[in-house]
Amino acid sequence: MPESKNLLSLDRRALKEYLRQLNEKDFRVDQILNWLWDKSENNIENFSNIPKSLRNLLKEEFYIERIKLETAQHSADGSIKFLFSLLDGEKVESVYIPDGERKTVCVSSQVGCALGCLFCATGKLGFKRNLKFYEIAELVRFIRDYVKERITNVVFMGMGEPFLNYDEVIRASRLFNDNHTFKIGARKITLSTSGIIPGIYRLAEEKEQFKLAVSLNSAIQSKREYLMPIAKKYNLTDLRKAIMYYFTRKRRWVTFEYIQIPRLNDGDEDIKALEAFIEDIPCKINLIPYNPVPGAPFRAPTEDEIKKFHSKLLKFKYTVTLRKSRGRDIKGACGQLAYLKSKE
Ligand code: SAH
Ligand code: SF4
């Protein structure tokens, strides 16, 4: 007899294949996915619209095991930061960010990250492993049930580099988009990359309109290399080409994330380089005040510095939004919670 498997590890395609072998109709796939991801049912016996014989077969071959909550920290502004244990005990975090009608979950794609950006707490953890698509989906499912709200947006801005775990990230995104599970529009699912160029080309060829965000942080090659070592491998010229290609294929605006680090990337020469870089890329710029992490040689910008930099960027032809700092009191920035945990 084959070894018993976690039923969550079957995506739509795998489930369809499995059920076809049993001569089952395709609508059973919708039903099972709905039990797993919409109703959060943990007991196959309770899949009441599935015939008893099929339930028995499923029970023989599968079990259902889910991630576990470690901690949930509530911020005064309504955001909640979660730390979860995966099935092998590794820890990842995820953040819930309510904003009016919009309920966003920020998910992780890897345990740690290999890219070691200087400003990032996750980078300091190093790389442990990739998340499976169902572990990523579990983050959103758990949080949805916890807050009892429909999740409208998902952003891959937690721990890890989504384009270095491309296949699982796309499988998770498809599950979020599925009509029988999370029903989140593809346009409301954002993949944020530090600039892994092959991933941008691949995303441009996907049939879904998933949204691309690129962490730019500097449009000056030497500074970008200093802040983000991966920029040596994927330089700004090639990155620009890839982003233009993505736009021509998809006709979707790109978002650039730009962390303001005072006196490092917010001077006049930085603004000039940034303006030249985005020149004809239809985009939105998301300005993020640097959130200090232990061991990094930077300080946070003052309110005054943020205001000054922001107002200069507002002269650009594209929209520049200032990301509200959410959950600062609960250490809301990427990777910080798991980092602090690892130091305990
Ligand atoms: N690896 C991907 C996605 C995870 S990082 C990427 O780099 O895009 C998600 C976002 O958090 C990035 O835009 C990153 O620049 C930002 N971030 C990381 N550390 C930060 C910090 N200390 N303060 C503010 N933003 C930070
Ligand atoms: Fe990795 Fe993104 Fe953090 Fe860089 S910013 S270390 S790519 S998670």
mmCIF file of C-alpha atoms and ligand atoms in Angstrom:
data_model
loop_
_atom_site.group_PDB
_atom_site.id
_atom_site.type_symbol
_atom_site.label_atom_id
_atom_site.label_comp_id
_atom_site.label_asym_id
_atom_site.label_seq_id
_atom_site.Cartn_x
_atom_site.Cartn_y
_atom_site.Cartn_z
ATOM 1 C CA MET A 1 0.000 0.000 0.000
ATOM 2 C CA PRO A 2 1.327 3.482 -0.816
ATOM 3 C CA GLU A 3 2.356 5.673 2.085
ATOM 4 C CA SER A 4 -0.401 7.937 3.401
ATOM 5 C CA LYS A 5 -0.181 11.555 2.175
ATOM 6 C CA ASN A 6 -1.374 14.941 3.343
ATOM 7 C CA LEU A 7 -4.487 15.671 1.275
ATOM 8 C CA LEU A 8 -3.594 19.368 1.295
ATOM 9 C CA SER A 9 -0.553 18.614 -0.865
ATOM 10 C CA LEU A 10 -2.746 17.868 -3.896
ATOM 11 C CA ASP A 11 -3.471 20.935 -5.983
ATOM 12 C CA ARG A 12 -6.335 21.125 -8.477
ATOM 13 C CA ARG A 13 -4.358 19.384 -11.193
ATOM 14 C CA ALA A 14 -3.110 16.536 -8.967
ATOM 15 C CA LEU A 15 -6.525 15.997 -7.447
ATOM 16 C CA LYS A 16 -8.117 15.855 -10.882
ATOM 17 C CA GLU A 17 -5.608 13.296 -12.049
ATOM 18 C CA TYR A 18 -6.133 11.185 -8.957
ATOM 19 C CA LEU A 19 -9.914 11.263 -9.203
ATOM 20 C CA ARG A 20 -9.894 10.488 -12.922
ATOM 21 C CA GLN A 21 -7.998 7.303 -12.193
ATOM 22 C CA LEU A 22 -10.896 6.363 -9.959
ATOM 23 C CA ASN A 23 -13.377 7.285 -12.707
ATOM 24 C CA GLU A 24 -14.788 10.063 -10.581
ATOM 25 C CA LYS A 25 -16.368 13.162 -12.109
ATOM 26 C CA ASP A 26 -14.374 16.419 -12.175
ATOM 27 C CA PHE A 27 -16.861 18.287 -9.955
ATOM 28 C CA ARG A 28 -15.603 16.186 -7.055
ATOM 29 C CA VAL A 29 -12.372 18.168 -7.333
ATOM 30 C CA ASP A 30 -14.305 21.391 -6.658
ATOM 31 C CA GLN A 31 -16.038 19.785 -3.702
ATOM 32 C CA ILE A 32 -12.869 18.462 -2.097
ATOM 33 C CA LEU A 33 -10.968 21.715 -2.600
ATOM 34 C CA ASN A 34 -13.894 23.527 -1.059
ATOM 35 C CA TRP A 35 -13.874 21.299 2.046
ATOM 36 C CA LEU A 36 -10.134 21.747 2.485
ATOM 37 C CA TRP A 37 -9.678 25.424 1.769
ATOM 38 C CA ASP A 38 -13.044 27.121 2.198
ATOM 39 C CA LYS A 39 -14.665 25.132 4.986
ATOM 40 C CA SER A 40 -11.353 24.234 6.663
ATOM 41 C CA GLU A 41 -12.608 20.719 7.363
ATOM 42 C CA ASN A 42 -10.022 18.506 9.036
ATOM 43 C CA ASN A 43 -11.872 15.221 8.942
ATOM 44 C CA ILE A 44 -12.449 13.463 5.609
ATOM 45 C CA GLU A 45 -15.368 11.631 7.220
ATOM 46 C CA ASN A 46 -17.230 14.956 7.330
ATOM 47 C CA PHE A 47 -17.060 15.595 3.560
ATOM 48 C CA SER A 48 -20.822 15.095 3.496
ATOM 49 C CA ASN A 49 -21.450 15.634 -0.210
ATOM 50 C CA ILE A 50 -18.846 13.016 -1.148
ATOM 51 C CA PRO A 51 -20.129 9.423 -1.432
ATOM 52 C CA LYS A 52 -19.193 7.214 1.485
ATOM 53 C CA SER A 53 -17.195 4.840 -0.748
ATOM 54 C CA LEU A 54 -14.980 7.649 -2.039
ATOM 55 C CA ARG A 55 -14.585 9.069 1.468
ATOM 56 C CA ASN A 56 -13.385 5.677 2.648
ATOM 57 C CA LEU A 57 -10.872 5.478 -0.171
ATOM 58 C CA LEU A 58 -9.602 8.958 0.589
ATOM 59 C CA LYS A 59 -9.254 8.102 4.258
ATOM 60 C CA GLU A 60 -7.107 5.106 3.385
ATOM 61 C CA GLU A 61 -4.683 7.116 1.321
ATOM 62 C CA PHE A 62 -4.708 10.551 2.911
ATOM 63 C CA TYR A 63 -4.658 12.438 6.155
ATOM 64 C CA ILE A 64 -5.088 16.178 6.739
ATOM 65 C CA GLU A 65 -2.442 18.033 8.706
ATOM 66 C CA ARG A 66 -2.260 21.796 9.002
ATOM 67 C CA ILE A 67 0.152 24.470 10.222
ATOM 68 C CA LYS A 68 0.035 25.587 13.861
ATOM 69 C CA LEU A 69 -0.202 29.038 15.349
ATOM 70 C CA GLU A 70 2.700 30.011 17.595
ATOM 71 C CA THR A 71 1.881 33.634 18.370
ATOM 72 C CA ALA A 72 -0.473 36.365 17.213
ATOM 73 C CA GLN A 73 0.439 39.949 18.029
ATOM 74 C CA HIS A 74 -2.258 42.560 17.663
ATOM 75 C CA SER A 75 -1.187 46.052 16.709
ATOM 76 C CA ALA A 76 -3.061 49.137 17.818
ATOM 77 C CA ASP A 77 -3.745 49.923 14.134
ATOM 78 C CA GLY A 78 -5.626 46.652 13.551
ATOM 79 C CA SER A 79 -2.906 44.704 11.822
ATOM 80 C CA ILE A 80 -2.006 41.322 13.291
ATOM 81 C CA LYS A 81 1.316 39.598 12.995
ATOM 82 C CA PHE A 82 1.306 35.812 13.140
ATOM 83 C CA LEU A 83 4.093 33.349 13.696
ATOM 84 C CA PHE A 84 3.350 29.796 12.536
ATOM 85 C CA SER A 85 4.992 26.408 12.888
ATOM 86 C CA LEU A 86 5.101 24.448 9.661
ATOM 87 C CA LEU A 87 4.691 20.681 9.707
ATOM 88 C CA ASP A 88 8.423 20.125 10.221
ATOM 89 C CA GLY A 89 8.577 22.704 12.999
ATOM 90 C CA GLU A 90 10.158 25.508 10.945
ATOM 91 C CA LYS A 91 8.757 28.944 11.720
ATOM 92 C CA VAL A 92 7.373 31.506 9.291
ATOM 93 C CA GLU A 93 5.399 34.654 9.682
ATOM 94 C CA SER A 94 2.471 36.279 8.011
ATOM 95 C CA VAL A 95 0.723 39.593 8.597
ATOM 96 C CA TYR A 96 -2.939 40.585 8.371
ATOM 97 C CA ILE A 97 -3.465 44.168 7.262
ATOM 98 C CA PRO A 98 -7.043 45.485 7.246
ATOM 99 C CA ASP A 99 -7.646 48.763 5.446
ATOM 100 C CA GLY A 100 -11.331 49.590 5.030
ATOM 101 C CA GLU A 101 -12.864 47.082 2.634
ATOM 102 C CA ARG A 102 -9.445 45.759 1.739
ATOM 103 C CA LYS A 103 -8.211 42.853 3.846
ATOM 104 C CA THR A 104 -4.677 41.935 2.890
ATOM 105 C CA VAL A 105 -2.577 39.014 3.990
ATOM 106 C CA CYS A 106 1.177 39.292 3.555
ATOM 107 C CA VAL A 107 2.628 35.805 3.075
ATOM 108 C CA SER A 108 6.066 34.231 3.197
ATOM 109 C CA SER A 109 7.409 32.067 0.388
ATOM 110 C CA GLN A 110 10.551 30.678 2.052
ATOM 111 C CA VAL A 111 11.888 29.965 5.518
ATOM 112 C CA GLY A 112 14.574 32.632 5.627
ATOM 113 C CA CYS A 113 16.136 34.037 2.471
ATOM 114 C CA ALA A 114 19.470 33.482 0.778
ATOM 115 C CA LEU A 115 19.807 36.972 -0.675
ATOM 116 C CA GLY A 116 20.983 38.864 2.389
ATOM 117 C CA CYS A 117 19.782 42.375 1.610
ATOM 118 C CA LEU A 118 21.433 44.649 4.137
ATOM 119 C CA PHE A 119 18.244 46.255 5.421
ATOM 120 C CA CYS A 120 16.220 43.057 5.817
ATOM 121 C CA ALA A 121 15.732 40.927 8.931
ATOM 122 C CA THR A 122 14.862 37.839 6.873
ATOM 123 C CA GLY A 123 18.128 38.188 5.005
ATOM 124 C CA LYS A 124 19.962 37.868 8.304
ATOM 125 C CA LEU A 125 18.342 34.516 9.016
ATOM 126 C CA GLY A 126 19.903 32.872 5.979
ATOM 127 C CA PHE A 127 18.029 30.359 3.847
ATOM 128 C CA LYS A 128 16.421 27.268 5.357
ATOM 129 C CA ARG A 129 13.975 25.930 2.788
ATOM 130 C CA ASN A 130 11.194 26.684 0.326
ATOM 131 C CA LEU A 131 7.574 26.623 1.386
ATOM 132 C CA LYS A 132 5.202 24.224 -0.363
ATOM 133 C CA PHE A 133 2.204 25.805 -2.060
ATOM 134 C CA TYR A 134 -0.152 24.385 0.555
ATOM 135 C CA GLU A 135 1.933 25.811 3.390
ATOM 136 C CA ILE A 136 1.613 29.249 1.786
ATOM 137 C CA ALA A 137 -2.121 28.691 1.313
ATOM 138 C CA GLU A 138 -2.416 27.604 4.927
ATOM 139 C CA LEU A 139 -1.184 31.018 6.076
ATOM 140 C CA VAL A 140 -4.075 32.738 4.338
ATOM 141 C CA ARG A 141 -6.646 30.108 5.289
ATOM 142 C CA PHE A 142 -5.688 30.244 8.955
ATOM 143 C CA ILE A 143 -5.744 34.035 9.077
ATOM 144 C CA ARG A 144 -9.077 34.228 7.234
ATOM 145 C CA ASP A 145 -10.655 31.905 9.798
ATOM 146 C CA TYR A 146 -8.980 33.709 12.683
ATOM 147 C CA VAL A 147 -10.193 37.185 11.696
ATOM 148 C CA LYS A 148 -13.471 35.863 10.222
ATOM 149 C CA GLU A 149 -13.184 38.156 7.205
ATOM 150 C CA ARG A 150 -13.007 37.476 3.499
ATOM 151 C CA ILE A 151 -9.449 38.052 2.345
ATOM 152 C CA THR A 152 -9.403 40.365 -0.680
ATOM 153 C CA ASN A 153 -5.663 40.726 -1.345
ATOM 154 C CA VAL A 154 -2.527 38.642 -0.987
ATOM 155 C CA VAL A 155 0.987 40.061 -1.202
ATOM 156 C CA PHE A 156 4.152 37.958 -1.275
ATOM 157 C CA MET A 157 6.095 40.425 0.850
ATOM 158 C CA GLY A 158 6.838 38.322 3.882
ATOM 159 C CA MET A 159 9.891 36.143 4.326
ATOM 160 C CA GLY A 160 11.760 34.902 1.291
ATOM 161 C CA GLU A 161 12.153 35.554 -2.408
ATOM 162 C CA PRO A 162 9.056 34.301 -4.282
ATOM 163 C CA PHE A 163 10.852 33.971 -7.626
ATOM 164 C CA LEU A 164 13.371 31.572 -6.112
ATOM 165 C CA ASN A 165 10.421 29.329 -5.259
ATOM 166 C CA TYR A 166 8.543 30.108 -8.442
ATOM 167 C CA ASP A 167 6.521 26.939 -9.045
ATOM 168 C CA GLU A 168 5.117 26.656 -5.538
ATOM 169 C CA VAL A 169 4.341 30.383 -5.417
ATOM 170 C CA ILE A 170 2.367 30.148 -8.664
ATOM 171 C CA ARG A 171 0.547 27.032 -7.464
ATOM 172 C CA ALA A 172 -0.395 28.873 -4.262
ATOM 173 C CA SER A 173 -1.495 31.915 -6.266
ATOM 174 C CA ARG A 174 -3.718 29.719 -8.473
ATOM 175 C CA LEU A 175 -5.301 28.233 -5.372
ATOM 176 C CA PHE A 176 -5.973 31.736 -4.002
ATOM 177 C CA ASN A 177 -7.567 32.584 -7.332
ATOM 178 C CA ASP A 178 -9.699 29.400 -7.421
ATOM 179 C CA ASN A 179 -13.470 29.869 -7.464
ATOM 180 C CA HIS A 180 -14.036 27.019 -5.063
ATOM 181 C CA THR A 181 -11.533 28.091 -2.423
ATOM 182 C CA PHE A 182 -10.386 31.661 -1.728
ATOM 183 C CA LYS A 183 -11.885 33.458 -4.765
ATOM 184 C CA ILE A 184 -9.238 36.190 -4.754
ATOM 185 C CA GLY A 185 -8.878 38.002 -8.082
ATOM 186 C CA ALA A 186 -5.553 37.419 -9.844
ATOM 187 C CA ARG A 187 -5.086 41.186 -10.021
ATOM 188 C CA LYS A 188 -5.232 41.279 -6.229
ATOM 189 C CA ILE A 189 -2.355 38.838 -5.837
ATOM 190 C CA THR A 190 1.022 40.585 -5.836
ATOM 191 C CA LEU A 191 4.383 38.883 -6.254
ATOM 192 C CA SER A 192 7.201 41.021 -4.916
ATOM 193 C CA THR A 193 10.710 40.264 -6.128
ATOM 194 C CA SER A 194 14.123 41.621 -5.366
ATOM 195 C CA GLY A 195 14.694 41.491 -9.130
ATOM 196 C CA ILE A 196 15.113 37.823 -10.085
ATOM 197 C CA ILE A 197 14.973 38.389 -13.835
ATOM 198 C CA PRO A 198 14.054 34.853 -15.027
ATOM 199 C CA GLY A 199 11.023 34.983 -12.722
ATOM 200 C CA ILE A 200 9.833 38.216 -14.326
ATOM 201 C CA TYR A 201 9.974 36.640 -17.785
ATOM 202 C CA ARG A 202 8.118 33.590 -16.555
ATOM 203 C CA LEU A 203 5.417 35.672 -14.887
ATOM 204 C CA ALA A 204 4.942 37.547 -18.158
ATOM 205 C CA GLU A 205 3.939 34.246 -19.793
ATOM 206 C CA GLU A 206 1.414 33.104 -17.172
ATOM 207 C CA LYS A 207 -2.206 33.173 -18.238
ATOM 208 C CA GLU A 208 -3.333 34.863 -15.030
ATOM 209 C CA GLN A 209 -2.878 38.580 -14.434
ATOM 210 C CA PHE A 210 -0.869 38.293 -11.241
ATOM 211 C CA LYS A 211 0.659 41.570 -10.233
ATOM 212 C CA LEU A 212 4.392 42.261 -10.254
ATOM 213 C CA ALA A 213 6.178 44.372 -7.648
ATOM 214 C CA VAL A 214 9.925 44.954 -7.774
ATOM 215 C CA SER A 215 11.980 46.008 -4.752
ATOM 216 C CA LEU A 216 14.165 48.620 -6.351
ATOM 217 C CA ASN A 217 15.586 50.603 -3.416
ATOM 218 C CA SER A 218 18.105 52.349 -5.642
ATOM 219 C CA ALA A 219 18.370 53.075 -9.352
ATOM 220 C CA ILE A 220 22.138 53.501 -9.025
ATOM 221 C CA GLN A 221 23.880 50.216 -9.785
ATOM 222 C CA SER A 222 26.665 50.490 -7.182
ATOM 223 C CA LYS A 223 24.268 51.457 -4.382
ATOM 224 C CA ARG A 224 21.819 48.766 -5.313
ATOM 225 C CA GLU A 225 24.623 46.207 -5.228
ATOM 226 C CA TYR A 226 25.611 47.429 -1.787
ATOM 227 C CA LEU A 227 22.067 47.165 -0.440
ATOM 228 C CA MET A 228 21.040 44.058 -2.360
ATOM 229 C CA PRO A 229 23.945 41.768 -3.303
ATOM 230 C CA ILE A 230 21.749 39.908 -5.834
ATOM 231 C CA ALA A 231 21.877 43.073 -7.982
ATOM 232 C CA LYS A 232 25.380 42.023 -9.076
ATOM 233 C CA LYS A 233 23.911 39.033 -10.827
ATOM 234 C CA TYR A 234 20.811 40.821 -12.126
ATOM 235 C CA ASN A 235 21.824 44.339 -13.013
ATOM 236 C CA LEU A 236 19.608 47.365 -13.499
ATOM 237 C CA THR A 237 19.898 47.436 -17.294
ATOM 238 C CA ASP A 238 18.710 43.848 -17.648
ATOM 239 C CA LEU A 239 16.119 44.317 -14.928
ATOM 240 C CA ARG A 240 14.668 47.259 -16.810
ATOM 241 C CA LYS A 241 14.429 45.205 -20.009
ATOM 242 C CA ALA A 242 12.649 42.386 -18.202
ATOM 243 C CA ILE A 243 10.147 44.787 -16.650
ATOM 244 C CA MET A 244 9.452 46.413 -20.032
ATOM 245 C CA TYR A 245 8.885 42.960 -21.497
ATOM 246 C CA TYR A 246 6.462 42.135 -18.688
ATOM 247 C CA PHE A 247 4.560 45.334 -19.415
ATOM 248 C CA THR A 248 4.342 44.746 -23.167
ATOM 249 C CA ARG A 249 3.074 41.200 -22.629
ATOM 250 C CA LYS A 250 0.662 41.912 -19.808
ATOM 251 C CA ARG A 251 -0.272 45.581 -20.098
ATOM 252 C CA ARG A 252 -0.141 45.622 -16.328
ATOM 253 C CA TRP A 253 1.494 48.424 -14.376
ATOM 254 C CA VAL A 254 4.430 47.455 -12.240
ATOM 255 C CA THR A 255 4.898 48.579 -8.642
ATOM 256 C CA PHE A 256 8.341 49.613 -7.469
ATOM 257 C CA GLU A 257 9.068 49.385 -3.784
ATOM 258 C CA TYR A 258 11.613 51.868 -2.569
ATOM 259 C CA ILE A 259 12.788 51.790 1.034
ATOM 260 C CA GLN A 260 13.962 55.210 2.098
ATOM 261 C CA ILE A 261 17.213 54.969 4.029
ATOM 262 C CA PRO A 262 18.225 58.470 5.081
ATOM 263 C CA ARG A 263 21.339 59.894 3.435
ATOM 264 C CA LEU A 264 21.863 56.683 1.547
ATOM 265 C CA ASN A 265 19.260 56.567 -1.193
ATOM 266 C CA ASP A 266 17.205 59.726 -0.744
ATOM 267 C CA GLY A 267 19.506 62.402 -2.163
ATOM 268 C CA ASP A 268 19.140 64.423 -5.353
ATOM 269 C CA GLU A 269 21.310 62.068 -7.393
ATOM 270 C CA ASP A 270 19.134 59.165 -6.248
ATOM 271 C CA ILE A 271 15.992 60.980 -7.348
ATOM 272 C CA LYS A 272 17.537 61.774 -10.733
ATOM 273 C CA ALA A 273 18.559 58.156 -11.285
ATOM 274 C CA LEU A 274 15.155 56.912 -10.217
ATOM 275 C CA GLU A 275 13.353 59.273 -12.568
ATOM 276 C CA ALA A 276 15.545 58.162 -15.459
ATOM 277 C CA PHE A 277 15.058 54.491 -14.596
ATOM 278 C CA ILE A 278 11.268 54.574 -14.562
ATOM 279 C CA GLU A 279 11.036 57.011 -17.475
ATOM 280 C CA ASP A 280 8.782 55.018 -19.788
ATOM 281 C CA ILE A 281 7.828 52.128 -17.515
ATOM 282 C CA PRO A 282 4.169 52.580 -16.572
ATOM 283 C CA CYS A 283 4.453 52.123 -12.847
ATOM 284 C CA LYS A 284 3.519 53.077 -9.348
ATOM 285 C CA ILE A 285 6.169 53.775 -6.743
ATOM 286 C CA ASN A 286 5.631 52.667 -3.206
ATOM 287 C CA LEU A 287 7.828 54.586 -0.822
ATOM 288 C CA ILE A 288 8.569 52.671 2.385
ATOM 289 C CA PRO A 289 10.286 54.353 5.329
ATOM 290 C CA TYR A 290 13.091 52.052 6.460
ATOM 291 C CA ASN A 291 12.125 50.133 9.555
ATOM 292 C CA PRO A 292 15.274 49.509 11.635
ATOM 293 C CA VAL A 293 16.348 45.910 12.135
ATOM 294 C CA PRO A 294 18.923 44.733 14.662
ATOM 295 C CA GLY A 295 22.439 44.607 13.317
ATOM 296 C CA ALA A 296 21.837 46.774 10.236
ATOM 297 C CA PRO A 297 23.945 49.940 9.941
ATOM 298 C CA PHE A 298 21.020 52.272 9.186
ATOM 299 C CA ARG A 299 18.589 54.452 11.033
ATOM 300 C CA ALA A 300 14.931 55.181 10.293
ATOM 301 C CA PRO A 301 14.149 58.381 8.403
ATOM 302 C CA THR A 302 12.555 61.163 10.471
ATOM 303 C CA GLU A 303 9.036 62.384 9.653
ATOM 304 C CA ASP A 304 10.626 65.449 8.134
ATOM 305 C CA GLU A 305 12.992 63.428 5.925
ATOM 306 C CA ILE A 306 10.120 61.260 4.723
ATOM 307 C CA LYS A 307 8.007 64.295 3.888
ATOM 308 C CA LYS A 308 10.828 65.984 1.985
ATOM 309 C CA PHE A 309 11.726 62.928 -0.060
ATOM 310 C CA HIS A 310 8.095 62.101 -0.773
ATOM 311 C CA SER A 311 7.294 65.617 -1.968
ATOM 312 C CA LYS A 312 10.237 65.534 -4.384
ATOM 313 C CA LEU A 313 9.061 62.213 -5.802
ATOM 314 C CA LEU A 314 5.569 63.589 -6.243
ATOM 315 C CA LYS A 315 6.912 65.622 -9.169
ATOM 316 C CA PHE A 316 7.332 62.392 -11.144
ATOM 317 C CA LYS A 317 4.782 61.634 -13.833
ATOM 318 C CA TYR A 318 3.777 58.411 -12.086
ATOM 319 C CA THR A 319 1.980 57.951 -8.790
ATOM 320 C CA VAL A 320 4.109 57.764 -5.666
ATOM 321 C CA THR A 321 2.418 56.422 -2.567
ATOM 322 C CA LEU A 322 3.825 56.486 0.902
ATOM 323 C CA ARG A 323 3.313 53.172 2.642
ATOM 324 C CA LYS A 324 1.716 53.747 5.967
ATOM 325 C CA SER A 325 3.855 52.107 8.532
ATOM 326 C CA ARG A 326 1.634 49.350 9.840
ATOM 327 C CA GLY A 327 2.279 47.416 12.973
ATOM 328 C CA ARG A 328 5.473 49.164 13.985
ATOM 329 C CA ASP A 329 4.622 48.434 17.595
ATOM 330 C CA ILE A 330 4.568 44.709 16.803
ATOM 331 C CA LYS A 331 7.700 44.782 14.639
ATOM 332 C CA GLY A 332 5.736 44.611 11.418
ATOM 333 C CA ALA A 333 8.663 44.674 9.006
ATOM 334 C CA CYS A 334 9.576 41.687 6.941
ATOM 335 C CA GLY A 335 11.218 38.837 8.849
ATOM 336 C CA GLN A 336 11.587 40.658 12.120
ATOM 337 C CA LEU A 337 9.529 38.369 14.268
ATOM 338 C CA ALA A 338 11.194 35.140 13.162
ATOM 339 C CA TYR A 339 14.556 36.871 13.495
ATOM 340 C CA LEU A 340 13.900 37.858 17.086
ATOM 341 C CA LYS A 341 12.586 34.354 17.834
ATOM 342 C CA SER A 342 15.784 32.831 16.499
ATOM 343 C CA LYS A 343 17.768 34.970 18.946
ATOM 344 C CA GLU A 344 15.774 33.859 21.993
HETATM 345 N N1 SAH B 1 12.038 39.015 -1.377
HETATM 346 C C1 SAH B 1 10.999 39.820 -1.897
HETATM 347 C C2 SAH B 1 9.760 39.865 -1.047
HETATM 348 C C3 SAH B 1 9.968 39.946 0.420
HETATM 349 S S1 SAH B 1 10.617 41.480 1.009
HETATM 350 C C4 SAH B 1 11.518 41.219 -2.158
HETATM 351 O O1 SAH B 1 12.638 41.531 -1.766
HETATM 352 O O2 SAH B 1 10.792 41.973 -2.802
HETATM 353 C C5 SAH B 1 9.187 42.463 0.959
HETATM 354 C C6 SAH B 1 9.403 43.945 1.089
HETATM 355 O O3 SAH B 1 9.813 44.304 2.415
HETATM 356 C C7 SAH B 1 10.458 44.444 0.137
HETATM 357 O O4 SAH B 1 9.966 45.502 -0.633
HETATM 358 C C8 SAH B 1 11.549 44.891 1.063
HETATM 359 O O5 SAH B 1 12.255 45.908 0.445
HETATM 360 C C9 SAH B 1 10.770 45.322 2.310
HETATM 361 N N2 SAH B 1 11.594 45.385 3.515
HETATM 362 C C10 SAH B 1 12.535 44.499 3.920
HETATM 363 N N3 SAH B 1 13.138 44.921 5.029
HETATM 364 C C11 SAH B 1 12.608 46.118 5.341
HETATM 365 C C12 SAH B 1 12.829 47.063 6.387
HETATM 366 N N4 SAH B 1 13.753 46.846 7.310
HETATM 367 N N5 SAH B 1 12.113 48.202 6.392
HETATM 368 C C13 SAH B 1 11.169 48.423 5.447
HETATM 369 N N6 SAH B 1 10.894 47.572 4.453
HETATM 370 C C14 SAH B 1 11.611 46.415 4.396
HETATM 371 FE FE1 SF4 B 2 15.292 38.309 0.763
HETATM 372 FE FE2 SF4 B 2 13.519 40.198 -0.018
HETATM 373 FE FE3 SF4 B 2 14.700 40.317 2.411
HETATM 374 FE FE4 SF4 B 2 16.145 40.775 0.232
HETATM 375 S S1 SF4 B 2 14.391 42.008 0.946
HETATM 376 S S2 SF4 B 2 16.769 39.498 1.964
HETATM 377 S S3 SF4 B 2 15.222 39.355 -1.199
HETATM 378 S S4 SF4 B 2 13.297 38.742 1.695
#
